[in-house]
Amino acid sequence: MDKITHQIRVEHWTRILNECMNSGMSKTAWCRANGISEKQFFYWQRILRREAYEASQNPSLPAVTETGQLSAVQQSVSFAEIKLPAVLPDASSVFHPDLVIRKGKLVLEISNSASAELLSRIGGILHAE
């Protein structure tokens, strides 16, 4: 399977897994109610968990020592411009992330509506020296 096909399938199954988790139903009941093959559901759950684990073990990500100090290379900072909407959302609305990435003290909460460009920039920052 080529990388593009795999990435499309990862995105598709990530959406499905998130919908299931947000439903409040058991995984098997949700799969039956939505016509999803349980075998495929658990296969992709296993694949996505393995890929997330492998990404968390990536040596190119900065590692914090026991003293909490970063090397000079690891202290470099990258920024990505994020355009905010012209109208601020209602303060009473609550954000429910579809994806949460945790690495040390860093926590990224991402919505399924995030653009491919934004996700690419975030990935570039996470994989930077």
CSV table of C-alpha atoms in Angstrom, one decimal:
chain,number,residue,atom,x,y,z
A,1,MET,CA,0.0,0.0,0.0
A,2,ASP,CA,1.5,3.3,-1.0
A,3,LYS,CA,1.9,6.2,1.5
A,4,ILE,CA,-1.0,8.3,0.1
A,5,THR,CA,-3.5,5.4,0.2
A,6,HIS,CA,-2.4,4.6,3.7
A,7,GLN,CA,-2.7,8.2,4.8
A,8,ILE,CA,-6.3,8.4,3.3
A,9,ARG,CA,-7.2,5.2,5.1
A,10,VAL,CA,-5.7,6.5,8.4
A,11,GLU,CA,-7.7,9.7,8.2
A,12,HIS,CA,-10.9,7.7,7.4
A,13,TRP,CA,-10.5,5.3,10.2
A,14,THR,CA,-9.4,8.0,12.6
A,15,ARG,CA,-12.8,9.7,12.0
A,16,ILE,CA,-14.6,6.4,12.5
A,17,LEU,CA,-12.8,5.7,15.8
A,18,ASN,CA,-13.4,9.2,17.1
A,19,GLU,CA,-17.1,9.0,16.2
A,20,CYS,CA,-17.4,5.7,18.1
A,21,MET,CA,-15.5,7.1,21.1
A,22,ASN,CA,-17.7,10.2,21.2
A,23,SER,CA,-20.9,8.2,20.9
A,24,GLY,CA,-20.9,6.8,24.5
A,25,MET,CA,-21.8,3.4,23.1
A,26,SER,CA,-19.7,0.2,23.4
A,27,LYS,CA,-17.5,-0.3,20.4
A,28,THR,CA,-19.3,-3.5,19.2
A,29,ALA,CA,-22.7,-1.9,19.6
A,30,TRP,CA,-21.6,1.2,17.7
A,31,CYS,CA,-20.1,-0.9,14.9
A,32,ARG,CA,-23.4,-2.9,14.6
A,33,ALA,CA,-25.5,0.3,14.6
A,34,ASN,CA,-23.4,2.0,11.9
A,35,GLY,CA,-22.8,-1.0,9.7
A,36,ILE,CA,-19.0,-1.1,10.4
A,37,SER,CA,-17.2,-4.5,10.3
A,38,GLU,CA,-16.0,-5.2,13.9
A,39,LYS,CA,-13.0,-7.0,12.5
A,40,GLN,CA,-12.0,-4.0,10.4
A,41,PHE,CA,-12.7,-1.6,13.3
A,42,PHE,CA,-10.4,-3.4,15.7
A,43,TYR,CA,-7.8,-4.0,13.0
A,44,TRP,CA,-7.5,-0.2,12.3
A,45,GLN,CA,-7.7,0.6,16.0
A,46,ARG,CA,-4.6,-1.6,16.5
A,47,ILE,CA,-2.8,-0.1,13.5
A,48,LEU,CA,-3.5,3.5,14.6
A,49,ARG,CA,-2.4,2.8,18.2
A,50,ARG,CA,0.8,1.1,16.9
A,51,GLU,CA,1.6,4.1,14.7
A,52,ALA,CA,0.8,6.6,17.5
A,53,TYR,CA,3.2,4.6,19.8
A,54,GLU,CA,5.9,4.5,17.2
A,55,ALA,CA,5.6,8.2,16.6
A,56,SER,CA,5.9,8.9,20.3
A,57,GLN,CA,9.1,6.9,20.3
A,58,ASN,CA,10.6,9.0,17.4
A,59,PRO,CA,14.1,10.0,18.5
A,60,SER,CA,13.9,13.2,16.4
A,61,LEU,CA,11.4,14.6,19.0
A,62,PRO,CA,13.0,16.6,21.8
A,63,ALA,CA,13.6,14.5,24.9
A,64,VAL,CA,13.5,16.1,28.3
A,65,THR,CA,16.2,14.9,30.7
A,66,GLU,CA,15.5,14.1,34.3
A,67,THR,CA,16.5,17.6,35.3
A,68,GLY,CA,14.0,19.0,32.7
A,69,GLN,CA,16.7,20.7,30.7
A,70,LEU,CA,16.7,20.7,26.9
A,71,SER,CA,19.9,20.9,24.8
A,72,ALA,CA,20.6,24.0,22.8
A,73,VAL,CA,19.3,22.3,19.6
A,74,GLN,CA,16.1,21.2,21.4
A,75,GLN,CA,15.5,24.7,22.7
A,76,SER,CA,15.0,26.2,19.2
A,77,VAL,CA,11.4,27.3,18.7
A,78,SER,CA,9.3,27.1,15.6
A,79,PHE,CA,6.2,29.0,14.9
A,80,ALA,CA,3.3,28.5,12.6
A,81,GLU,CA,0.8,31.2,11.7
A,82,ILE,CA,-2.7,30.3,12.6
A,83,LYS,CA,-5.4,32.5,11.1
A,84,LEU,CA,-8.3,33.1,13.6
A,85,PRO,CA,-11.9,33.4,12.5
A,86,ALA,CA,-13.1,37.0,12.0
A,87,VAL,CA,-15.9,36.4,14.5
A,88,LEU,CA,-14.9,34.9,17.8
A,89,PRO,CA,-17.0,31.8,18.8
A,90,ASP,CA,-19.5,32.1,21.6
A,91,ALA,CA,-17.6,31.8,24.9
A,92,SER,CA,-20.1,29.3,26.2
A,93,SER,CA,-19.3,26.8,23.4
A,94,VAL,CA,-17.1,24.0,24.6
A,95,PHE,CA,-14.4,22.6,22.4
A,96,HIS,CA,-14.3,18.8,22.1
A,97,PRO,CA,-11.1,17.7,20.3
A,98,ASP,CA,-11.2,14.8,17.9
A,99,LEU,CA,-7.5,14.1,18.4
A,100,VAL,CA,-5.3,14.7,21.4
A,101,ILE,CA,-1.5,14.4,21.1
A,102,ARG,CA,0.6,14.3,24.3
A,103,LYS,CA,4.4,14.5,24.4
A,104,GLY,CA,5.8,15.3,27.8
A,105,LYS,CA,4.2,18.6,28.9
A,106,LEU,CA,3.0,19.4,25.4
A,107,VAL,CA,-0.7,18.7,24.7
A,108,LEU,CA,-2.2,19.4,21.3
A,109,GLU,CA,-6.0,19.2,20.9
A,110,ILE,CA,-7.1,19.0,17.3
A,111,SER,CA,-10.5,19.0,15.6
A,112,ASN,CA,-11.4,17.0,12.5
A,113,SER,CA,-12.1,20.3,10.8
A,114,ALA,CA,-8.4,21.3,11.0
A,115,SER,CA,-7.0,21.9,7.5
A,116,ALA,CA,-4.4,19.7,5.9
A,117,GLU,CA,-2.0,22.6,5.8
A,118,LEU,CA,-2.4,23.2,9.5
A,119,LEU,CA,-1.8,19.4,10.2
A,120,SER,CA,1.2,19.4,7.9
A,121,ARG,CA,2.7,22.4,9.8
A,122,ILE,CA,2.0,20.8,13.2
A,123,GLY,CA,3.6,17.6,11.9
A,124,GLY,CA,6.6,19.6,10.7
A,125,ILE,CA,7.0,21.2,14.1
A,126,LEU,CA,6.7,17.9,15.9
A,127,HIS,CA,9.3,16.3,13.6
A,128,ALA,CA,11.7,19.2,13.7
A,129,GLU,CA,15.0,18.8,15.3
